[in-house]
Short mmCIF file of C-alpha atoms in Angstrom, two decimals:
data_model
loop_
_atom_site.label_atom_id
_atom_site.label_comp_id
_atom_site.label_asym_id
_atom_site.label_seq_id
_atom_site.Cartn_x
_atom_site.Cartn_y
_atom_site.Cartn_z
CA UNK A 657 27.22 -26.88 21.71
CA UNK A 658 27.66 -29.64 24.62
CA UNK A 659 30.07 -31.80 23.41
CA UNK A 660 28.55 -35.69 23.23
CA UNK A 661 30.52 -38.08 25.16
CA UNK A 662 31.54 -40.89 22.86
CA UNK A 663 30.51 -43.68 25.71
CA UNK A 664 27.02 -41.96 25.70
CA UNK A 665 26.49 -42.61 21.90
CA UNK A 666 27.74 -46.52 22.33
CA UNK A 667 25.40 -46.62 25.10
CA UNK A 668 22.17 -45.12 23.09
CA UNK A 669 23.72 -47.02 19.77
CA UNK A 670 22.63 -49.74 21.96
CA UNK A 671 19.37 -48.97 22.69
CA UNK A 672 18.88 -47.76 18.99
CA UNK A 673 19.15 -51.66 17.45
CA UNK A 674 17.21 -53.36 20.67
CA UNK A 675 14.66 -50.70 19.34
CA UNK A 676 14.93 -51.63 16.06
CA UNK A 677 14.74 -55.08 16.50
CA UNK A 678 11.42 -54.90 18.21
CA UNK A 679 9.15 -52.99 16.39
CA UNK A 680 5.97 -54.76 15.40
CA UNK A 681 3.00 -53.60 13.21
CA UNK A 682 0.31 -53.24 15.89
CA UNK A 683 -2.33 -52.89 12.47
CA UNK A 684 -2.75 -49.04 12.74
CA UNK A 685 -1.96 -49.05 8.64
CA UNK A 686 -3.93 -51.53 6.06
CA UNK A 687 -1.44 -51.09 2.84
CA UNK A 688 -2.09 -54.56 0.47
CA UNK A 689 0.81 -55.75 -1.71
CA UNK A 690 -0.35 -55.54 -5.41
CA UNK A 691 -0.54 -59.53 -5.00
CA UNK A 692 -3.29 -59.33 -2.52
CA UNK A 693 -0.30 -60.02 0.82
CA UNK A 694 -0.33 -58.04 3.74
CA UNK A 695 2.10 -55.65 3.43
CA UNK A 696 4.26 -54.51 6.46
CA UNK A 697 6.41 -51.52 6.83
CA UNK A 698 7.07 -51.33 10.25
CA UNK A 699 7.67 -54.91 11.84
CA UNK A 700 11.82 -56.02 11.69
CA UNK A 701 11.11 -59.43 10.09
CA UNK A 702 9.34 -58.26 7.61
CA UNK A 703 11.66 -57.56 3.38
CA UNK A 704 10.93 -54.46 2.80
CA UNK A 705 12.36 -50.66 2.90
CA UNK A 706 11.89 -49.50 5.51
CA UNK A 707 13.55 -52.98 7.02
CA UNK A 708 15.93 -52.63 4.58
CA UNK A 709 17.26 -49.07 5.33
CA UNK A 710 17.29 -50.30 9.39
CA UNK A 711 19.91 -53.50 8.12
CA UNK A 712 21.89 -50.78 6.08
CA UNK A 713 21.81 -49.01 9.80
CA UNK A 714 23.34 -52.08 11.40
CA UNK A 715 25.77 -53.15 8.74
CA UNK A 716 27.19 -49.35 9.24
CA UNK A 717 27.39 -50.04 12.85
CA UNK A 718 28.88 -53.35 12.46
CA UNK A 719 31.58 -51.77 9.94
CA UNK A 720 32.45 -49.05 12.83
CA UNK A 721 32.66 -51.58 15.62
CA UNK A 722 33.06 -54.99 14.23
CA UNK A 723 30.99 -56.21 17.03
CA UNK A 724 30.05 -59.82 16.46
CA UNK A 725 26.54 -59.82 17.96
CA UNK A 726 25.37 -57.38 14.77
CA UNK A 727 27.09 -59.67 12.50
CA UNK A 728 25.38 -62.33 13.49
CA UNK A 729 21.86 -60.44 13.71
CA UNK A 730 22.36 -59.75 10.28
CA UNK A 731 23.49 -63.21 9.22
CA UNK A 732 20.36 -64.53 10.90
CA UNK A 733 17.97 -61.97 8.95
CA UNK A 734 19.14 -62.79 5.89
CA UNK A 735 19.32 -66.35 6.35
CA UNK A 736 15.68 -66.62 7.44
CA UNK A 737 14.81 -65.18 4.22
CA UNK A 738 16.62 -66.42 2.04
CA UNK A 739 15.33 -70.45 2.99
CA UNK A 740 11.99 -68.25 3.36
CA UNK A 741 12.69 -66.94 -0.40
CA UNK A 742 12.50 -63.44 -1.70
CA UNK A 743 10.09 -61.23 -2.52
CA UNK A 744 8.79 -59.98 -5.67
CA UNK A 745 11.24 -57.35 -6.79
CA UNK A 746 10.58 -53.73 -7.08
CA UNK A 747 12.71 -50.49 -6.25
CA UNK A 748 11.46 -50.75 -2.18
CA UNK A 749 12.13 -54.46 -2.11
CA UNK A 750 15.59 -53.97 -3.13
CA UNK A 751 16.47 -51.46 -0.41
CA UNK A 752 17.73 -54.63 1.86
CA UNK A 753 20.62 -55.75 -1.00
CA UNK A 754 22.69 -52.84 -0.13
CA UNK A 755 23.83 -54.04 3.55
CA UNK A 756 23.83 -57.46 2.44
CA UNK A 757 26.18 -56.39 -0.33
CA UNK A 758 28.20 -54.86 2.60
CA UNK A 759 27.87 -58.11 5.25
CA UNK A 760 28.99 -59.75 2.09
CA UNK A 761 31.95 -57.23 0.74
CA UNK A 762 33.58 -58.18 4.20
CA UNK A 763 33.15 -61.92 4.99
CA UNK A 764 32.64 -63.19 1.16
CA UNK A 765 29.99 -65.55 2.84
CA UNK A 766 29.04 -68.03 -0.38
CA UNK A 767 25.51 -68.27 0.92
CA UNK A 768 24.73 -64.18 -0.48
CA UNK A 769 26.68 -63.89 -3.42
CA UNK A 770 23.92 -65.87 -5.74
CA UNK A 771 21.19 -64.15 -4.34
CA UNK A 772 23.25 -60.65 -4.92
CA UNK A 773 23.90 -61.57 -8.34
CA UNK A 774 20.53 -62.70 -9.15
CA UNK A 775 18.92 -59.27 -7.76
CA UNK A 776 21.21 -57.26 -9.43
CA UNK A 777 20.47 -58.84 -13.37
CA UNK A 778 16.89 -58.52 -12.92
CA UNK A 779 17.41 -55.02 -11.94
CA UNK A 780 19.10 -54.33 -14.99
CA UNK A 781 17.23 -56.29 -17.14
CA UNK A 782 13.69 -56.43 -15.95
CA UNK A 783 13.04 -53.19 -13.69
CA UNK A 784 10.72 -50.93 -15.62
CA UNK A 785 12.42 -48.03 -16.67
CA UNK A 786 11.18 -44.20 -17.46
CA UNK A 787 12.07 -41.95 -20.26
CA UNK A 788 15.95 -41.20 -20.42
CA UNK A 789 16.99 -44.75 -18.55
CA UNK A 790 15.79 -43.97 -14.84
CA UNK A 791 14.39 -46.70 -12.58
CA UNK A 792 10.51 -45.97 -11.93
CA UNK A 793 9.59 -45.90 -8.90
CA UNK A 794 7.24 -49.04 -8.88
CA UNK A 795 6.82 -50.52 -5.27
CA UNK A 796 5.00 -53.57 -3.73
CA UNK A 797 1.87 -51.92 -3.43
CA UNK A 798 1.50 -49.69 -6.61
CA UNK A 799 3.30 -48.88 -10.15
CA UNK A 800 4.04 -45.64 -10.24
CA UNK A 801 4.02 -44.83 -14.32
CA UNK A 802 6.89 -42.83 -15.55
CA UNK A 803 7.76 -41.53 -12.47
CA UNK A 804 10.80 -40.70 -10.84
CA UNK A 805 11.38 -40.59 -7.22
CA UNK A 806 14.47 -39.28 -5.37
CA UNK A 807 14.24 -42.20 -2.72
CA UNK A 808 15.11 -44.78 -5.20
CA UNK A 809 18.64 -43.48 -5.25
CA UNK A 810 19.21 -44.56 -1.80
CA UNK A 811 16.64 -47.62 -2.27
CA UNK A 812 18.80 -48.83 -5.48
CA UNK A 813 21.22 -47.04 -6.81
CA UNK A 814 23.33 -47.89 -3.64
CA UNK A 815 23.14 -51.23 -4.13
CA UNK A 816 24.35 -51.16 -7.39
CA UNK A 817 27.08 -49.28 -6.97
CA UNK A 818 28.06 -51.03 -3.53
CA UNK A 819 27.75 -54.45 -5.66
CA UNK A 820 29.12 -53.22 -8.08
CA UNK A 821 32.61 -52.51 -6.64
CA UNK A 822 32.67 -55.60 -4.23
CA UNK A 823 32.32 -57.86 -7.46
CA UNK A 824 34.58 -56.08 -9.46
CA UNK A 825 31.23 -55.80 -12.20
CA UNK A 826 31.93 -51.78 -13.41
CA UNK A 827 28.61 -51.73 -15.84
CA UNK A 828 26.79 -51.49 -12.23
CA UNK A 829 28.70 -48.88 -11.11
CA UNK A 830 27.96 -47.09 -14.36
CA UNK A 831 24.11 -47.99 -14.11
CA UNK A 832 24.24 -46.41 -10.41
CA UNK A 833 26.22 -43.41 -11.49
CA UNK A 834 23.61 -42.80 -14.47
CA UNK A 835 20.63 -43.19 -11.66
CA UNK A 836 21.82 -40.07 -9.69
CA UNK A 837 23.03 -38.16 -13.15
CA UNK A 838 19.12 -38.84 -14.31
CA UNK A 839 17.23 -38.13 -11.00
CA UNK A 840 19.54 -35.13 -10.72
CA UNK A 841 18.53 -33.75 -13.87
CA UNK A 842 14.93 -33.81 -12.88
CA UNK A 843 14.73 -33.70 -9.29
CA UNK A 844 17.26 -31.50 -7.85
CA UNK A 845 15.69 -27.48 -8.21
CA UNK A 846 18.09 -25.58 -9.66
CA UNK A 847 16.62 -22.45 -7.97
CA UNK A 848 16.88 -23.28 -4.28
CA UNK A 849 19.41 -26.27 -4.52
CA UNK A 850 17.26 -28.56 -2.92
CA UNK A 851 15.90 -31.83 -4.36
CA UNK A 852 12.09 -32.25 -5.37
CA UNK A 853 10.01 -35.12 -4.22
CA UNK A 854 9.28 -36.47 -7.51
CA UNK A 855 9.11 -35.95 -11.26
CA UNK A 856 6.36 -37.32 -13.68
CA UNK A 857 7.24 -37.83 -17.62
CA UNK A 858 3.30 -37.93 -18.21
CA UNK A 859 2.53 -34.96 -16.50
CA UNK A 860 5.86 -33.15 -17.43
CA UNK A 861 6.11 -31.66 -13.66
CA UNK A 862 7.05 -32.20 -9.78
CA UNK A 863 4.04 -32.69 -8.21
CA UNK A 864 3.45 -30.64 -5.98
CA UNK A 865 7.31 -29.35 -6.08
CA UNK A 866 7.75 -30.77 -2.14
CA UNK A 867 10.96 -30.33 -1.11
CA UNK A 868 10.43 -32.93 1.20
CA UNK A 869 13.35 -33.47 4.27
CA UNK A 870 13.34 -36.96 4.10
CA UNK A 871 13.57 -36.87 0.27
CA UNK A 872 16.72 -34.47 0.90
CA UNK A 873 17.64 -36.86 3.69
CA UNK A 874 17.67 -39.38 0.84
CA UNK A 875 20.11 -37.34 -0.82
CA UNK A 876 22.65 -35.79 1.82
CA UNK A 877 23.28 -39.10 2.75
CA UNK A 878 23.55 -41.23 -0.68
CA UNK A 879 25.96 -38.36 -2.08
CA UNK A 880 27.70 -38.59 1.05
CA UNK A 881 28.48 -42.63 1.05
CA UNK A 882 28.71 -42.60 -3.05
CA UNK A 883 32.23 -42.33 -3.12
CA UNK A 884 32.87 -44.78 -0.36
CA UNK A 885 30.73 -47.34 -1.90
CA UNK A 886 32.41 -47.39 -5.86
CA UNK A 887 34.90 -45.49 -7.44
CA UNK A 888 33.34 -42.60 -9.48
CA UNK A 889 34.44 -41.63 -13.24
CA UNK A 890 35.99 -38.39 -12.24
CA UNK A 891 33.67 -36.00 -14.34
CA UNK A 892 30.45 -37.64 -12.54
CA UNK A 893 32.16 -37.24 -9.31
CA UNK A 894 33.00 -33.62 -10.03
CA UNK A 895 29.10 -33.20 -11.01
CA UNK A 896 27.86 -34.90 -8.39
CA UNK A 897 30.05 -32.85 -5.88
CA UNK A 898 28.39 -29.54 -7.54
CA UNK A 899 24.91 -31.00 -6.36
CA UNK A 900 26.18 -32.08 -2.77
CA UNK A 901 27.42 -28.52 -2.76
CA UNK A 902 24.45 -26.38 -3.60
CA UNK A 903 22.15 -28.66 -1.25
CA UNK A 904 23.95 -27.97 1.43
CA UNK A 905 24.65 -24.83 1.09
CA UNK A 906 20.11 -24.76 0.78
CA UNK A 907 20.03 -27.00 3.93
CA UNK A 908 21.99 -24.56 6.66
CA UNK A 909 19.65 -21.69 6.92
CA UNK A 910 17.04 -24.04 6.98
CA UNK A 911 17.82 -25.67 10.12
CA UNK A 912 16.06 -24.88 13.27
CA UNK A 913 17.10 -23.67 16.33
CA UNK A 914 17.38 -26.31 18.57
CA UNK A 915 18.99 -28.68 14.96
CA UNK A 916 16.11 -29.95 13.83
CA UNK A 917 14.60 -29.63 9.93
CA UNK A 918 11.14 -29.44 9.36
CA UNK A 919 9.31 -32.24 7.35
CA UNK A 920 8.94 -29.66 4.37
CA UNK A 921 11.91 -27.87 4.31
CA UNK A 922 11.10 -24.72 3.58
CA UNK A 923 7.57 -24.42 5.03
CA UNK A 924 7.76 -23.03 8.82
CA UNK A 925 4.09 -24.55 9.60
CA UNK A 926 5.43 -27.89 8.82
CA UNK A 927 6.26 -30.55 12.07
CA UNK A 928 10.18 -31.12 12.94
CA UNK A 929 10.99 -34.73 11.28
CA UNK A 930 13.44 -36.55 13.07
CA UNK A 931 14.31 -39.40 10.53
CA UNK A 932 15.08 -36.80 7.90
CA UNK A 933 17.11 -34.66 10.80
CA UNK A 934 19.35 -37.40 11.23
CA UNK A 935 19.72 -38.21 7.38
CA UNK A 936 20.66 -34.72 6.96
CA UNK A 937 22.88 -34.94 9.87
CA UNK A 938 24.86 -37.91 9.16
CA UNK A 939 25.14 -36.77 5.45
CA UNK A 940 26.57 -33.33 6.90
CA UNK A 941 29.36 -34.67 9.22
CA UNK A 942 30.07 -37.08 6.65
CA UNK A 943 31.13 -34.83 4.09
CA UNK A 944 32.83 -32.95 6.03
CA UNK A 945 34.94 -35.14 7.16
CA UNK A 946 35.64 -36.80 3.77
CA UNK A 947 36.60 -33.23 2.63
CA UNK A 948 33.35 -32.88 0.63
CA UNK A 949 32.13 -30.01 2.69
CA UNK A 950 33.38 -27.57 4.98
CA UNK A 951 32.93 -26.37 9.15
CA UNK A 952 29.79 -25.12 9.02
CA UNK A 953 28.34 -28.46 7.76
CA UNK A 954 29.73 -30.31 10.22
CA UNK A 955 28.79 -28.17 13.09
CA UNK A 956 25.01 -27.90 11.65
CA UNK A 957 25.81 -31.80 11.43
CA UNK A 958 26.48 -32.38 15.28
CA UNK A 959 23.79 -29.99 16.09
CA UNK A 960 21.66 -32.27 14.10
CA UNK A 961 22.69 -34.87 15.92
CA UNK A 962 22.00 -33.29 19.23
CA UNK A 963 18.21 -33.00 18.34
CA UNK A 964 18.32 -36.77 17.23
CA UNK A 965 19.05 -37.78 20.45
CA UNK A 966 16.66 -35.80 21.94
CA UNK A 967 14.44 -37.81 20.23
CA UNK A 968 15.33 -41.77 21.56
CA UNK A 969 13.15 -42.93 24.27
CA UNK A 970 14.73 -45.03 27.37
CA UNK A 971 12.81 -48.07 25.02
CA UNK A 972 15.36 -46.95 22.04
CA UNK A 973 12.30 -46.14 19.37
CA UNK A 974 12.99 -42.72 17.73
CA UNK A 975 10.26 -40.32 17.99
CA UNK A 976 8.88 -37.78 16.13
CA UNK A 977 9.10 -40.12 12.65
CA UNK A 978 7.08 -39.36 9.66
CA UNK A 979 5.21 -42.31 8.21
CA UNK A 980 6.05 -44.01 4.35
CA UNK A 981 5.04 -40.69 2.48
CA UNK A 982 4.01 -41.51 -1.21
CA UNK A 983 3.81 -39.03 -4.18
CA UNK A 984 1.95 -35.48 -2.82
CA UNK A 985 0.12 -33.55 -4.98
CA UNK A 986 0.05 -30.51 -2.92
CA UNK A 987 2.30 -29.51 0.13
CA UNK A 988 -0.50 -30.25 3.26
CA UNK A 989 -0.67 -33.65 1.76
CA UNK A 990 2.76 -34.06 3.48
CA UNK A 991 1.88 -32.03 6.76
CA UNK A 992 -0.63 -34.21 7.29
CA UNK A 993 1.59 -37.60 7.31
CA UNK A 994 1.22 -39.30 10.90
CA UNK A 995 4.20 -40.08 13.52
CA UNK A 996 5.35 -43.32 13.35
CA UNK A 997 7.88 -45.15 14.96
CA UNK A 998 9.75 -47.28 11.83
CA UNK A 999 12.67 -49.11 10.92
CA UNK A 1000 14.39 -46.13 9.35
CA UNK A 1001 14.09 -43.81 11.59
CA UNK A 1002 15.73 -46.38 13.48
CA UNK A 1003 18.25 -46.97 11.39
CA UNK A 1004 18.68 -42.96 9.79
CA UNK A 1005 19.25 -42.59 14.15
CA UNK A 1006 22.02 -45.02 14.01
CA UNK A 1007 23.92 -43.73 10.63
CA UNK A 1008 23.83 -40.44 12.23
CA UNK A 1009 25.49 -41.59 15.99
CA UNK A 1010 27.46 -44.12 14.16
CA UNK A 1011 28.77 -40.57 12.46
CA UNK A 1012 29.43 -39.14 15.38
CA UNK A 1013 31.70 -41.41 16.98
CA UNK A 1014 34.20 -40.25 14.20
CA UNK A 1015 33.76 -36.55 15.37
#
């Protein structure tokens, strides 16, 4: 493979937030909050995930490069929401804690410790829980009943951890390391090593047993940054490692020719997803350079990454994204989700060159 210059990846880094930054919901989707709002899942101003994942984008940017101009676009997002005021909370409206637990972890601003605090007790105390102590997956515009989702690991779990440690609060940490053992133990196939979409206590199955990329994305990624975020009881860590393992080990075959992973993993009719390519890919390099996986990872990693920035128009907007996918109850629900340019393929982009500028 060609290697990628490093000033290259600064340069499209670039482009990558002034893409972010612009995206507005031109109306295509009509997706009401449960309290009758408009909800938004594409615009930058708007609290939400996929907004949330994009800040988590920048704040790992702004860690690599310490570049005051992200620092203050971050400072100015959360400031405009918090004299704004917050959101109802659910597991997607949550997603934006974890990089202002990070912007926060480094300058101990006083303005975002209260509102980090406050998010993180009504987590704990309030969020609807399934059977066996995991989060449901309840977001703004639907409860989702005893289910289980392997998103809300990143959306979460993260946070909780990452909070967790920067306070010096360790029942966090341990609620955030029982949130992966519990979506493990229902979500991650034992058969293929990949992770299922979703699990249902009612119905007492997966769905439609998707092994969804971005799901896996999800995954590669949150396993990948776990042990940077909190310090792990060792025998968690150890499991946890065993999962990482056995993914990966599902993901390398799986990867197309030209780096690229398809949108179901394991389905060859199914479209090349960028967003989850460069999920997978950051995840990949990651480990591998934190010792949790070996050379083969990392090159399937950079290849990965080669694809992603295939994908970044002269504008900055990834293409080839994959809409907000809900729950699927069979696998052409998720071939049929449209392209859509969105915060977190934005920001999935950016974890993944921010990656490679430590290759």
């Amino acid at each position: 493979m060609t290697m990628i210059d490093e000033q290259q990846l600064r340069a499209t880094l670039d482009r990558l937030v002034a893409g972010l930054t612009s995206l507005r919901d031109e109306g295509r989707f009509h997706e009401p909050n449960l309290d009758g709002s408009r909800g938004d899942y594409i615009s930058f101003h708007s609290w939400e995930w996929p907004q949330g994942v994009g800040l988590y984008g920048i704040a790992r940017l702004w860690q690599k490069t310490g570049e005051p101009r992200l620092q203050r676009l971050l400072e100015e997002w959360y400031e405009a929401h918090r004299a704004r005021g917050l959101p109802p909370m659910n597991v997607n409206t949550t997603a934006p804690m974890l990089a202002l637990t990070l912007l926060w972890a480094r300058t101990r601003d006083a303005r975002w410790k209260p509102l980090l605090q406050d998010w993180a007790e009504r987590l704990i105390e309030e969020a609807p829980r399934t059977p066996e102590g995991g989060f449901q997956h309840d977001v703004s515009d639907r409860i989702n009943t005893g289910e289980l989702w392997d998103d809300t690991l990143f959306m979460v779990a993260l946070f909780l951890a990452a909070y967790g440690e920067a306070s010096g609060q360790r029942a966090l940490v341990d609620e955030a390391q029982h949130q992966f053992l519990v979506h493990a133990r229902f979500l991650a196939d034992p058969v293929s090593g990949l992770w299922f979409h979703g699990w249902s206590f009612p119905r007492r199955d997966n769905f439609a047993r998707a092994r969804w990329a971005r799901g896996n994305a999800w995954i590669t990624a949150g396993l990948a940054d776990l042990p940077e975020l909190c310090s792990l009881d060792p025998a968690v860590n150890r499991f946890l490692q065993g999962v990482l393992t056995a993914q990966i080990e599902a993901l390398l075959p799986l990867q197309c020719e030209d780096g690229a992973w398809r949108t179901l993993l394991d389905d060859p009719g199914s479209y090349k997803e960028t967003s989850a390519t460069a999920g997978i890919a950051y995840g990949l390099m990651k480990a591998a350079r934190t010792g949790r996986a070996g050379p083969a990872a990392a090159a399937a990693g950079r290849r990965g990454l080669a694809y992603v920035l295939s994908q970044i128009g002269p504008d900055g907007v990834v293409g080839g994204v994959s809409y907000g996918t809900r729950m699927g109850h069979d696998l052409q629900f998720y071939r049929d989700i449209p392209i859509q340019p969105t915060g977190y393929g934005q920001a999935l982009a950016i974890l993944c060159l921010t990656e490679g500028l430590s290759e």
